[in-house]
Structures are given as C-alpha cells and as structure tokens.
Coordinates of C-alpha atoms in Angstrom, one line a residue:
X528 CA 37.3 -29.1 11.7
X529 CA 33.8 -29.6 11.8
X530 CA 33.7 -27.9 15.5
X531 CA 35.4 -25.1 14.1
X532 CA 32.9 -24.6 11.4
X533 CA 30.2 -24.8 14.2
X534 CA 31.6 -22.2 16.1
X535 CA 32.5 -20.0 13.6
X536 CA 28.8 -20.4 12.1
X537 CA 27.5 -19.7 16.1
X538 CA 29.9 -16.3 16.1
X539 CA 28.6 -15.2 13.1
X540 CA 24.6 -16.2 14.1
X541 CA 25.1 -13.7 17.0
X542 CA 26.7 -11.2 15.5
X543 CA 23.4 -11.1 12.8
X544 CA 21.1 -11.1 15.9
X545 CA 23.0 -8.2 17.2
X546 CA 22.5 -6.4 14.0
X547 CA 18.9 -7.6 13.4
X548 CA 18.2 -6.4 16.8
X549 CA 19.8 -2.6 16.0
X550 CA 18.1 -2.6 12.7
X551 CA 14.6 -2.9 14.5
X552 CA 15.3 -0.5 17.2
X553 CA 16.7 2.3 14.6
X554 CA 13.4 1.6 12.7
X555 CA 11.2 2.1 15.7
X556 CA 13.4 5.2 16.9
X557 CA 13.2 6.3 13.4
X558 CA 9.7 6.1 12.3
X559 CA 9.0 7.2 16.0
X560 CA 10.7 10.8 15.2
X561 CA 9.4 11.0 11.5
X562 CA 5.9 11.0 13.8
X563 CA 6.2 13.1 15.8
X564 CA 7.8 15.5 13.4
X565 CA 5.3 15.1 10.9
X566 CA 2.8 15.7 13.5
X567 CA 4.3 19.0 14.2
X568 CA 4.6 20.0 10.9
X569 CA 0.8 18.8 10.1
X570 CA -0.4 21.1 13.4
X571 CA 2.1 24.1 12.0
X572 CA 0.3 23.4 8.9
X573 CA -2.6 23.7 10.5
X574 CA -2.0 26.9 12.2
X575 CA -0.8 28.6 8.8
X576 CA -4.1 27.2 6.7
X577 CA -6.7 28.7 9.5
X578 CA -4.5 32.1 9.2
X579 CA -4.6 32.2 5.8
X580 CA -8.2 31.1 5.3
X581 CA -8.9 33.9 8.1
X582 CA -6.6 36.6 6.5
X583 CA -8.5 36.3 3.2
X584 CA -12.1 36.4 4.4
X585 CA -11.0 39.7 6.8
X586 CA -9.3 41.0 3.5
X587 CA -12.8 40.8 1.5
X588 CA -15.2 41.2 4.3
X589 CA -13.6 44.4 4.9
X590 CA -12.9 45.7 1.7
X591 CA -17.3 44.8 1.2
X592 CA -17.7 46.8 4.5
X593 CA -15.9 49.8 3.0
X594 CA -17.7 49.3 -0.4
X595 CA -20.9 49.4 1.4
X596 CA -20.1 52.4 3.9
X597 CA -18.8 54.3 1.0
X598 CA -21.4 53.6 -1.1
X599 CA -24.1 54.9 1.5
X600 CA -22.5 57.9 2.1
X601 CA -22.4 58.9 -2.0
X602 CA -25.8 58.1 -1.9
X603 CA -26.7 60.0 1.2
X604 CA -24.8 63.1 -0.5
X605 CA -26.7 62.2 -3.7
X606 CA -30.2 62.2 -2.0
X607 CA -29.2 65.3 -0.1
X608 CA -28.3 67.1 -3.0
X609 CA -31.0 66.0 -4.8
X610 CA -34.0 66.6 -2.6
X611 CA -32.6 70.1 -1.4
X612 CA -36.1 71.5 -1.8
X613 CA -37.3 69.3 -0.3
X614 CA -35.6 68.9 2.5
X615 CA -35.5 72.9 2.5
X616 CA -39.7 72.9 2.7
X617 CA -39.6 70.2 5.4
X618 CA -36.7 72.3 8.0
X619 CA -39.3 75.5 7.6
X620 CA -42.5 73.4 8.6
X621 CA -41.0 70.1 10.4
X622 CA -44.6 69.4 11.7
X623 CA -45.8 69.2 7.8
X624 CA -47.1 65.3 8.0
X625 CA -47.0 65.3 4.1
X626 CA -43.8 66.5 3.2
X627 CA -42.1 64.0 6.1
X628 CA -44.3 61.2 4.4
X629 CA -42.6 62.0 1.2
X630 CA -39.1 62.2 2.5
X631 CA -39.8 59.1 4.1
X632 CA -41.7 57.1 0.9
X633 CA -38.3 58.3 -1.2
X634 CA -36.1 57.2 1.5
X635 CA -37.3 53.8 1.7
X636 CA -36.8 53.6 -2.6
X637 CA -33.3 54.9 -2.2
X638 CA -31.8 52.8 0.8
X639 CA -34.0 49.4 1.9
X640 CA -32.5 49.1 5.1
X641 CA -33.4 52.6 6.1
X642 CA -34.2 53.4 9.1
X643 CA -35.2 57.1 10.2
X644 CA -33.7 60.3 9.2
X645 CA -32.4 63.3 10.8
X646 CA -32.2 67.1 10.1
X647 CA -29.0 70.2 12.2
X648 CA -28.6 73.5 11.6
X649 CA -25.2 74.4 11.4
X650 CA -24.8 75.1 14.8
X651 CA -25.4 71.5 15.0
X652 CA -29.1 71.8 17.0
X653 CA -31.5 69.1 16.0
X654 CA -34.0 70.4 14.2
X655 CA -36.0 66.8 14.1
X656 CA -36.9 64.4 16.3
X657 CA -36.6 60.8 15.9
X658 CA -39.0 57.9 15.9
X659 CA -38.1 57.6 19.6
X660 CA -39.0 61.4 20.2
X661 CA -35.4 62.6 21.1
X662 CA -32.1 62.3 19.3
X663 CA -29.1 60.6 21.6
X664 CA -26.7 62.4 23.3
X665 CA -23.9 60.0 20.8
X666 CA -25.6 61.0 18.0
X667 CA -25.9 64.8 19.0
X668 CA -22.5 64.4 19.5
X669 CA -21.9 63.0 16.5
X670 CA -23.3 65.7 14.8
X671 CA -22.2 68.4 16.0
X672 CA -18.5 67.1 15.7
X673 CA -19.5 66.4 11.7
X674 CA -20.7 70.2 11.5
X675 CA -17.8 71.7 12.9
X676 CA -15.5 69.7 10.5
X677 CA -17.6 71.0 7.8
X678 CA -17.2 74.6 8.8
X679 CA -13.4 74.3 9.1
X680 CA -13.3 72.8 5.7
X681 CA -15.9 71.0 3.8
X682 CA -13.7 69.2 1.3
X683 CA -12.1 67.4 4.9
X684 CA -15.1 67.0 6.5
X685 CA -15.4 63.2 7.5
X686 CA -17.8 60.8 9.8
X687 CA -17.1 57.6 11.2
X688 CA -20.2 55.1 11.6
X689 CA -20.6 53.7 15.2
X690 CA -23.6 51.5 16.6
X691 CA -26.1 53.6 18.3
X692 CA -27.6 51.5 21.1
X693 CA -31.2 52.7 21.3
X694 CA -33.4 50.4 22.8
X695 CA -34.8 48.4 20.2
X696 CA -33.6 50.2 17.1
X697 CA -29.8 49.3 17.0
X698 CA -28.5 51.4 14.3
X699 CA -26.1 53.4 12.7
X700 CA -25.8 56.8 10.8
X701 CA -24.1 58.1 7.5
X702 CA -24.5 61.6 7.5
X703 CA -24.2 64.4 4.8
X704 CA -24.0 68.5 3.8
X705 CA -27.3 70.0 3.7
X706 CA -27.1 72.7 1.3
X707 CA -29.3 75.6 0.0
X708 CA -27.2 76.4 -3.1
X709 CA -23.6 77.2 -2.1
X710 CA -25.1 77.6 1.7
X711 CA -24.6 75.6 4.3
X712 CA -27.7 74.7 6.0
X713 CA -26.4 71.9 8.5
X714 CA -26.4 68.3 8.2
X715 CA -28.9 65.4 6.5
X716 CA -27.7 62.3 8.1
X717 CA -30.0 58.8 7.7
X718 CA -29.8 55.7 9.9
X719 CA -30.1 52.1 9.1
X720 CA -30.5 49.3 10.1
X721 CA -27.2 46.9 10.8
X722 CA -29.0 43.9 9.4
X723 CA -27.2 44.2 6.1
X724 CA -23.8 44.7 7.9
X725 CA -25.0 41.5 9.7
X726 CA -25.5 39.4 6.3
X727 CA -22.1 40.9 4.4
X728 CA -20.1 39.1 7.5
X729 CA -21.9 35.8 7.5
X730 CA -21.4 35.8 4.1
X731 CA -17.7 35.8 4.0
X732 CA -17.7 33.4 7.3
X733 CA -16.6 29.8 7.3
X734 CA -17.3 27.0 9.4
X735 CA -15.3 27.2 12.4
X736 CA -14.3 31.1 12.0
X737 CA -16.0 33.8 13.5
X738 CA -15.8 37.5 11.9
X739 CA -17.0 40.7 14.0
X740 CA -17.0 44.6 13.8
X741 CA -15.7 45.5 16.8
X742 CA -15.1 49.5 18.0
X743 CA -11.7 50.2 18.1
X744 CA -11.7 52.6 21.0
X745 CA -13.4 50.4 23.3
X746 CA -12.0 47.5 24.8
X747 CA -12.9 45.1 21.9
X748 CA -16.6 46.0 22.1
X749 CA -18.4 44.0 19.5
X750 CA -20.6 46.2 17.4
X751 CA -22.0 43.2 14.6
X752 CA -21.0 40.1 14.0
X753 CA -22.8 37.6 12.0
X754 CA -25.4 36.6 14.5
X755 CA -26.7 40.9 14.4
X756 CA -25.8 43.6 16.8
X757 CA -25.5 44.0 20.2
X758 CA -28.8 43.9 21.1
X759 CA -29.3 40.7 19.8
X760 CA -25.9 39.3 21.2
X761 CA -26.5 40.5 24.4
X762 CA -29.6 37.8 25.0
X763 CA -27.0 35.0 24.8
X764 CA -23.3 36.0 25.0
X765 CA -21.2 38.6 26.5
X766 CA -21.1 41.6 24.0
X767 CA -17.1 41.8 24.1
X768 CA -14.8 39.3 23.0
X769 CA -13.3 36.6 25.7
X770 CA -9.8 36.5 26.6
X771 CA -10.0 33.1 24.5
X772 CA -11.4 34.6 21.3
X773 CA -8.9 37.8 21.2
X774 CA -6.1 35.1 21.9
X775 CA -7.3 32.9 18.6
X776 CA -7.3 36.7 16.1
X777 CA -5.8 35.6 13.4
X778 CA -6.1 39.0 11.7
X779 CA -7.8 42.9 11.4
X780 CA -8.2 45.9 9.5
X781 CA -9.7 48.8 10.5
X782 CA -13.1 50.3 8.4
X783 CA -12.3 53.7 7.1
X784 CA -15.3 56.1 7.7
X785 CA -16.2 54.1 10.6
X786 CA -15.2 53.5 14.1
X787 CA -14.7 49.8 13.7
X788 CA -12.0 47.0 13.2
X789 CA -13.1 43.8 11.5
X790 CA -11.4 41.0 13.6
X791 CA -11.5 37.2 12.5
X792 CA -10.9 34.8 15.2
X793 CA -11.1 30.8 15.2
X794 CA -13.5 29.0 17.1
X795 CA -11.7 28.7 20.8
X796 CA -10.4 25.1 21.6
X797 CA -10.8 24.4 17.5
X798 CA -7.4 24.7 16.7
X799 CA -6.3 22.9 19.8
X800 CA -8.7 19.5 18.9
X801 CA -7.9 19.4 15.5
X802 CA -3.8 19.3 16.6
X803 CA -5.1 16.8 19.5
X804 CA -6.4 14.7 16.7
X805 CA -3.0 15.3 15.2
X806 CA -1.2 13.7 18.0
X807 CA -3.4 11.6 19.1
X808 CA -2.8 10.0 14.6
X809 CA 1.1 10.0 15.8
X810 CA 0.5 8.4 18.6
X811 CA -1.7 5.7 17.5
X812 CA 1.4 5.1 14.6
X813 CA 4.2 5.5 17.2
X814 CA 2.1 2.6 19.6
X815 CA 1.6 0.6 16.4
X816 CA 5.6 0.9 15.7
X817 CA 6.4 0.3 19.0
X818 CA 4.1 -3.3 18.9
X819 CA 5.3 -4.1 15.8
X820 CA 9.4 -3.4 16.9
X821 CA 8.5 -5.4 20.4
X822 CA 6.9 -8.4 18.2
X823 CA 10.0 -8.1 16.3
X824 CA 12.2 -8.6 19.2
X825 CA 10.8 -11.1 20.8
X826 CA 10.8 -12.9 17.5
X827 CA 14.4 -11.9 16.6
X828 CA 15.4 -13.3 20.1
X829 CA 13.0 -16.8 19.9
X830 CA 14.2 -17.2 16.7
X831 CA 18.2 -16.7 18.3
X832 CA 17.3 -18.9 20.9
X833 CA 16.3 -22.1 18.5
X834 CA 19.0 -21.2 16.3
X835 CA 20.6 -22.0 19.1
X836 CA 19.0 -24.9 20.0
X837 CA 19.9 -26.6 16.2
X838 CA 23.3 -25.2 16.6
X839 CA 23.8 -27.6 19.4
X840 CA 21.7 -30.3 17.5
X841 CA 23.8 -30.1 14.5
X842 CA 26.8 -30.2 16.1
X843 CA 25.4 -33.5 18.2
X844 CA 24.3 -34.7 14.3
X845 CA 27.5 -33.7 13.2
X846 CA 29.1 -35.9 15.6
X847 CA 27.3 -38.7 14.5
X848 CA 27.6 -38.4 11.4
X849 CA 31.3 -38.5 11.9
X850 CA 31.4 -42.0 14.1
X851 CA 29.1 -43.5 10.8
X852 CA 30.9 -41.8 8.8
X853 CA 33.9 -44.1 10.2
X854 CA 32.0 -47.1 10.6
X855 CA 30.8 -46.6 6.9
X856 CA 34.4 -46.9 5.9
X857 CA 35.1 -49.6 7.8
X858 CA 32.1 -51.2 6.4
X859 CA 32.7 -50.3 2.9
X860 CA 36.5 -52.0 3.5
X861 CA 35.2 -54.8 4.9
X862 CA 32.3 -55.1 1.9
X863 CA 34.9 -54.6 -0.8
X864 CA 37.1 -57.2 0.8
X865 CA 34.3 -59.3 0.9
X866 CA 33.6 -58.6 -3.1
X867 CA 36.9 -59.2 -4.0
X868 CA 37.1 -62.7 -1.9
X869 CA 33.3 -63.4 -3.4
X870 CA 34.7 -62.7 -7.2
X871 CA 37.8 -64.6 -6.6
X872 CA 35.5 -68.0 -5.2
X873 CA 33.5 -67.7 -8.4
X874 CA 36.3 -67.7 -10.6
X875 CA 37.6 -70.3 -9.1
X876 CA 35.0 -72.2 -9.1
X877 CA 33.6 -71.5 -12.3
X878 CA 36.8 -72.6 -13.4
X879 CA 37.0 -75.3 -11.6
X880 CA 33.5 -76.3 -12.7
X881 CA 33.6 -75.8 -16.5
X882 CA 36.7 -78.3 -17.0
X883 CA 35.4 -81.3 -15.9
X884 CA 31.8 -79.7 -17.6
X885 CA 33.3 -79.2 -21.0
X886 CA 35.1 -82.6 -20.8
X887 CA 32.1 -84.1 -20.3
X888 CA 30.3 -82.4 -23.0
X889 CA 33.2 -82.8 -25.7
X890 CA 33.0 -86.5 -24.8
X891 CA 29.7 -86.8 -25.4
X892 CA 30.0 -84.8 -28.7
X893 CA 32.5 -87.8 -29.4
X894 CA 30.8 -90.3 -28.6
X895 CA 27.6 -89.1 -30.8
X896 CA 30.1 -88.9 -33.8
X897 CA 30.2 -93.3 -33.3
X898 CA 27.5 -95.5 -34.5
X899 CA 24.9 -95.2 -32.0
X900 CA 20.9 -96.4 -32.0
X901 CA 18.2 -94.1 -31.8
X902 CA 17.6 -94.7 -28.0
X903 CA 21.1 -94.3 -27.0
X904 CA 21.6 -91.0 -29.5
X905 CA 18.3 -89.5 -27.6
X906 CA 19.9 -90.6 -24.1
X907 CA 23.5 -88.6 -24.8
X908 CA 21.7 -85.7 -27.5
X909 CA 20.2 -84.7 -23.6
X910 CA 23.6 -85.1 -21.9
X911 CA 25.3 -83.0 -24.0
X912 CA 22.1 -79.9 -24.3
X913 CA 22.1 -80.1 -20.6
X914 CA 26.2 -80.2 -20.1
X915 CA 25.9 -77.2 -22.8
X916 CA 22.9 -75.2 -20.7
X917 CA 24.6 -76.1 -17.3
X918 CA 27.7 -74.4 -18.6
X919 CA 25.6 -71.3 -19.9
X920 CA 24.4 -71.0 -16.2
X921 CA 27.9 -71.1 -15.2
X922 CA 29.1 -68.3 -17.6
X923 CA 25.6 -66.3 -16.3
X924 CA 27.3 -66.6 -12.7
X925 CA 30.6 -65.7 -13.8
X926 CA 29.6 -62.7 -15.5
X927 CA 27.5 -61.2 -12.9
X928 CA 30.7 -61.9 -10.5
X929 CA 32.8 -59.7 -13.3
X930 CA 29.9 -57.5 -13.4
X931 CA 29.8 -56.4 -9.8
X932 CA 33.4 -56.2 -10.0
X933 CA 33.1 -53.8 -13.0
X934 CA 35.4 -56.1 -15.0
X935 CA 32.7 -57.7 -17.2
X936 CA 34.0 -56.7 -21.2
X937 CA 31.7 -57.1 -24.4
X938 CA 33.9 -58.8 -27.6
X939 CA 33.9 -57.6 -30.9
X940 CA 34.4 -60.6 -33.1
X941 CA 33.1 -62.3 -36.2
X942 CA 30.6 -64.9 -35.7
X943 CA 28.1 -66.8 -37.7
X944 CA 24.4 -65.9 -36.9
X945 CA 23.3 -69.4 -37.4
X946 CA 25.6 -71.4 -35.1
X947 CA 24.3 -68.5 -32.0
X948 CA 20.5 -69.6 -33.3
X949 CA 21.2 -73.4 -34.1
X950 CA 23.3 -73.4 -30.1
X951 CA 19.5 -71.6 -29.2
X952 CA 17.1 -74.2 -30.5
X953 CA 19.8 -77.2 -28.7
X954 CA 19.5 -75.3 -25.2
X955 CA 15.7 -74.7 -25.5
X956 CA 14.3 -77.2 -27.0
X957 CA 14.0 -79.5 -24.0
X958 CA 12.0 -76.6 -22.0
X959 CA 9.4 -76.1 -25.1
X960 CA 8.9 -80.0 -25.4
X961 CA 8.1 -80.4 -22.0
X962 CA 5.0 -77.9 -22.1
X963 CA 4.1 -79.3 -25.6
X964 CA 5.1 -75.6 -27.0
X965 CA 6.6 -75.2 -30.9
X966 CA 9.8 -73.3 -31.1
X967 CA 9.5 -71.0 -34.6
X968 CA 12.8 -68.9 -35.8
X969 CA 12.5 -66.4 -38.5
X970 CA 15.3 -64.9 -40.3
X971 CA 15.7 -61.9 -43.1
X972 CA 17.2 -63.1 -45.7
X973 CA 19.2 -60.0 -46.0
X974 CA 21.2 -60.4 -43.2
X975 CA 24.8 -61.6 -44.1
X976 CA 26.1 -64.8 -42.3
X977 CA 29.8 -63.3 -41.3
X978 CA 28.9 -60.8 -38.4
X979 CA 30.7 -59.0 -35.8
X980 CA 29.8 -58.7 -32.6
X981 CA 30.0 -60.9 -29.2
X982 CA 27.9 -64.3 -29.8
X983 CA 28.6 -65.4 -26.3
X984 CA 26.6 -62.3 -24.8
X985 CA 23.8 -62.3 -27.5
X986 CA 23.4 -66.5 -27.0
X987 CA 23.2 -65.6 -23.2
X988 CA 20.4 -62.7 -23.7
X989 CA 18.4 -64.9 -26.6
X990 CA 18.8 -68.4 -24.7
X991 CA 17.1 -66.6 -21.2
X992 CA 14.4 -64.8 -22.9
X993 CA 12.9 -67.8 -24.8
X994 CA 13.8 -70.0 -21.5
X995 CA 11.4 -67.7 -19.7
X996 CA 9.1 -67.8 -23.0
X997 CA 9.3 -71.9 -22.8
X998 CA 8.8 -71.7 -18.9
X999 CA 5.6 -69.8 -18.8
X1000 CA 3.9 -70.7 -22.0
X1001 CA 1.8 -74.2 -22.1
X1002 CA 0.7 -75.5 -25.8
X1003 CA 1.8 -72.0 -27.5
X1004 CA 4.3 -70.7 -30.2
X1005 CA 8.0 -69.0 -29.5
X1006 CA 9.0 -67.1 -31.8
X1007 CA 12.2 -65.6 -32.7
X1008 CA 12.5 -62.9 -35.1
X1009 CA 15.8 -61.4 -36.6
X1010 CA 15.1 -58.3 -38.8
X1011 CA 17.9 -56.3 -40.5
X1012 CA 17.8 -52.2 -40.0
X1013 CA 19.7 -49.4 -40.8
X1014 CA 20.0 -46.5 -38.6
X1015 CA 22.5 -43.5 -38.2
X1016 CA 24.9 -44.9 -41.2
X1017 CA 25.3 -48.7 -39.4
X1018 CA 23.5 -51.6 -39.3
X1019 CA 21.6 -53.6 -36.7
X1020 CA 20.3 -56.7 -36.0
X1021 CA 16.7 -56.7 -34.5
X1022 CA 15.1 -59.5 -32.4

C-alpha cells in the first residue's frame, strides 16, 4: 500500500512539474508580447504626440504670420493714405533730399523693421530707386502685376509677400494704392526686413521641431525659418529642405497674402531614436523575462530532480520503517509477555513471601503479649518493626508490579488516622534513633478520628517520606504535620 501511495504521489509530482513548467513559459510568452505591444503602442504614441505638438505650433505660428502680414498691409494703406501729400510732393521732385528724409524719419516711427520704400506710376514704372540704386526685376514684376490688379478692380486688388534676395538686404514688400483723391497715382509699397518673421517662428518652435516659411511654387524653397533668411542659411545649410526633413512634415498651411507655406517638420532621425530607446526598454524587459523564466526552469527542473531523489529515499525509509515497524511488534509481544511473566513472579512471590512474614510478625506480636523482661521486649519490639517494614517493602514491590500492569486500585475505606500515624512512628523510629534525630507528629485537633480513604497507600507515601527524612538528616527534627482544609465543598487532609 505504501508503494502505491509512492507512486501515486511520484504521478502527481510530475504532473505539477509539467504544469509549473507551462505556467513559466506562458508567463515569459506573455509578458514577452505585452512588451512588445506596449512598445508599439508607446512609439504610435509617440508619433501622434510630435504630430499634435507640431500641428498646434503650425496652427498658431501661422495664424501670427497672417496677423502680422495683414497688419502691415492696413498700416501700409494707412500711411499711404495718410501721407498722400506727401508722398504726392516727393513723386514731383524725387531728388528733394528733405522730403525723402521725412518719409523716411516717419517710416521708421510707423514700422521698426522698415527697410526702404518704393514709389510706380500706374503704368507700373518705378519712379524711385532703391538703397541699392535699382529696383529688381521680381520686385518690378511684382509691381506691375499689383498695378494691373488694381486697374481691373481695386476692391480685388491683392499682393502676395515673397523674399526678395538682394545681396545683403534680404527682404520683403507689402505694397499699397497711391492715391491723389479718388485718382490713382500707382503704387506705395515698403520693404522690411524678415528679422521679425524670423523671431514670430522661433517663438512658437520647440525643442526638437523645426518651423519654416517655405515658397510654395518652388520646390520647397525655404524663405525664413527660425535661424533668418536665406542669406543667412545659405552660410551653413542647403536653402531647401532634404528629402529627410519633407519626409518628417508633420503639418502646413499656406499664408494668405503671401507666397509661402509654413511647414513644421521633426528633427530627422529624432523620432526614430526616441522609438529605438522604446525598443531597446522592451527589450531590456523581454531579456530580463527571459532570465528570470530560464532561472525558473532550471529551478523547476533541479527542484523535479531532488524531488525525485527523496521520492526514492522515502520509499527506501518507507521500507524500513516497515521491517521495524514489524520487529517493533514482535518486540512489543515479546516485552508484554515478558511484563505479564515479570507481574505474575512478583505476585507469586510477594505472596509467597508475606505468609511466612506475617506469621512471623503475628508470633512475635504474641509473644510480646507474655511476660517478657525489658531486654528481651527490646530484642522482639525490633523483630516485629522490622517483620512489619520488610512487609511494607514487599507491598512497595507488589504495587509497582500492579502499577506497570495498570492494575494498581486505590480503596476507599474507613480508617483511623492514628493507627496509619502510630504504624508510622513503629516503622521509623529505628531509622531516626540511629542518626540521633527526634521524630515530632502534629495533629489538628479538628480532624475527626473515623476517615475514609485508603490507609495502606497513605502509610506507604508517609512511612518513605520520613524514611528519606530519617536517612539524610543527622541530630535534627522530623516533623509530621496533619492540617484539616476545606476546598471545593470537601474536605482534606494536609501533610
């Protein structure tokens, strides 16, 4: 049966290895996949933050762009309108030196990025030149598209803003109606200077994105980004956008009244590290998991393997424990017989022993009862204490015999206090006299003389503790002290 078990428990041992080992591979595969997943999901995340955080800043940059285009052209039209006399004076005499330093001292209080300033007839022929001492063929151009849309209908006229690229003086020009009245003179158009293009587009750009204004019509041409215009791009980066940087647009919106598109575009190869750093977080947890679920395993099988091992111990133990268990019963048989045959010699012989003992002792009893002298009185008085103490030791014997045998049984019988003392003082009082001690009984007076109980036991108990008393105490008292208490409705005796 006990093989049985053993197997059984064995089955059942690799049947939970098989699961523990499935349990630790699902883990591994699962927390492997919840990874990798999460690692796409973090680099999707990713993707849709830098779009969105790009989206916004195109969103605002160009609505500040339009503002600020918008804005110059009222107050171009303003200043135009305003300064009509002015402006009149300076297209009859354009070599007047005071009235072109008074257009230009109002123009730089009306627009602080100004630049220079530029007066057509309405045929569109310049009738100024600027700083440079010619007006470009773009900007003659320009103009004389603006004058024509003003002729055809003024209310429709429009301009778009473009980068002029004259050495040195990057600019751009909003342009305007020159009026006398309700006549049409031509066109008042002022250039400035991109720098405050340049500082609106840094000021909505974030660390890693990159904002430009770049001309619609031409291949991605950058016309300002935040680092200035093309001149100043030109001295240390191509003045288009790379393949890379139109691949990472996240979005654009074209400038009304302009030529441009504001594009926003993540730093190249950004995107790409931060989702390297992505991977390279799932892969560090997908090695870790994969240690750990190795570690596991080997465990999980070392730990099947010694399992094992005290399988077959136990079942060795097992057998063992079955041959002592045998030879344990055999012992025990043999043990008990040898009990039973022990009691049964004692009884026998304590029998045997105490019928010739208490003959002797009634005899002597007898023969005290005659007239005797002192000597020979003394002589028997010691037969018969010693007949009496030798019997005690008899009874001892039997009654550890009947107390290994679980047979021994306590009485409950009436019985005189004062014969169990007075047989006490007989048994002892050789063993006190021979080391000179002074036997002293004490009894409360309260205590009844008819008691019930079993004298023979409580003589045995008394008559061995003041033995041992008389034994190991030289030139000393014994006392024995009997006290009444009541306890729990009954009464005791006390010694």
């Amino acid at each position: 049966m006990a093989d049985n078990q053993n197997q059984s428990f064995a089955i059942g041992a690799r049947d939970g290895t098989r699961a523990t080992i499935a349990l630790v591979v699902g883990a591994v595969l699962l927390v492997a996949g919840a990874s990798i997943y999460f690692a796409i999901l973090q680099n999707a995340e990713n993707e849709n933050r830098h779009t969105e955080i790009i989206t916004s800043e195109v969103r605002e940059a160009s609505n500040a762009v339009e503002q600020f285009i918008t804005g110059r052209q009222r107050l171009v039209e303003a200043y135009a309108f305003d300064n009509q006399a002015l402006l009149d004076a300076y297209a009859a005499d354009v070599a007047d030196e005071e009235l072109l330093t008074r257009i230009d001292d109002s123009l730089q209080r009306w627009f602080p990025s100004y630049f220079t300033f530029t007066l057509a007839d309405s045929d569109g022929v310049d009738l100024i030149d600027d700083l440079e001492g010619f007006v470009g063929r773009q900007c003659q151009e320009n103009i004389q598209s603006y004058v024509a849309s003003l002729a055809d209908d003024a209310h429709k006229a429009g301009y778009e803003a473009v980068i002029h690229p004259q050495a040195n003086n990057y600019h751009f020009d909003i342009m305007a109606p020159w009026r006398s009245g309700e006549r049409l003179n031509g066109v008042f158009f002022v250039s400035f200077y991109p720098h405050v293009l340049q500082s609106l587009i840094r000021s909505y750009q974030s660390p890693g994105h990159y904002l430009a204004l770049v001309h619609r019509e031409r291949d991605n041409l950058i016309e300002i980004n935040a680092d200035g215009a093309r001149d100043e791009l030109a001295g240390h980066r191509e003045i288009t956008l790379s393949a890379a940087e139109i691949n990472e647009i996240r979005a654009s919106v074209d400038i009304p009244g302009s030529v441009w598109r504001l594009v926003g575009y993540v730093e190249p190869g950004l995107v790409d590290a931060e989702n390297r750093e992505n991977w390279w977080s799932a892969g560090f947890v997908l090695l870790f998991v994969l240690i750990a679920g190795a570690l596991s395993l080997w465990k999980i099988l070392a730990l099947d393997r010694e399992q094992a091992r005290v399988l077959a111990r136990l079942r060795d133990s097992n057998a063992e424990l079955a041959n002592l268990a045998e030879e344990q019963t055999a012992l025990r048989a043999a043990a008990e017989a040898g009990e039973k045959t022990k009691a049964q010699f004692l009884a026998s012989m304590s029998h045997e022993i105490r019928t010739p003992l208490n003959a002797v002792i009634g005899l002597t009893d007898l023969v005290l009862k005659t007239d005797l002298s002192e000597h020979q009185r003394g002589h028997l008085s010691r037969i018969a204490t010693a007949g009496r103490s030798l019997l005690g030791l008899i009874n001892d014997v039997l009654d550890f015999s009947k107390i290994e045998a679980g047979k021994l049984q306590i009485e409950s019988i009436e019985f005189d206090i004062d014969d169990v003392l007075e047989n006490l003082v007989t048994v002892v009082s050789t063993k006190t006299e021979e080391n000179a001690n002074e036997l002293i009984i004490t009894v409360d007076r309260n205590i009844p003389s008819a008691l019930r109980g079993d004298p023979l036991r409580l003589g045995q108990v008394l008559i061995n503790l003041a033995g041992n008393a008389a034994k190991f105490t030289e030139n000393g008292e014994i006392v024995v002290d009997v006290a009444r208490v009541t306890e729990d409705g009954r009464e005791w005796l006390v010694f």
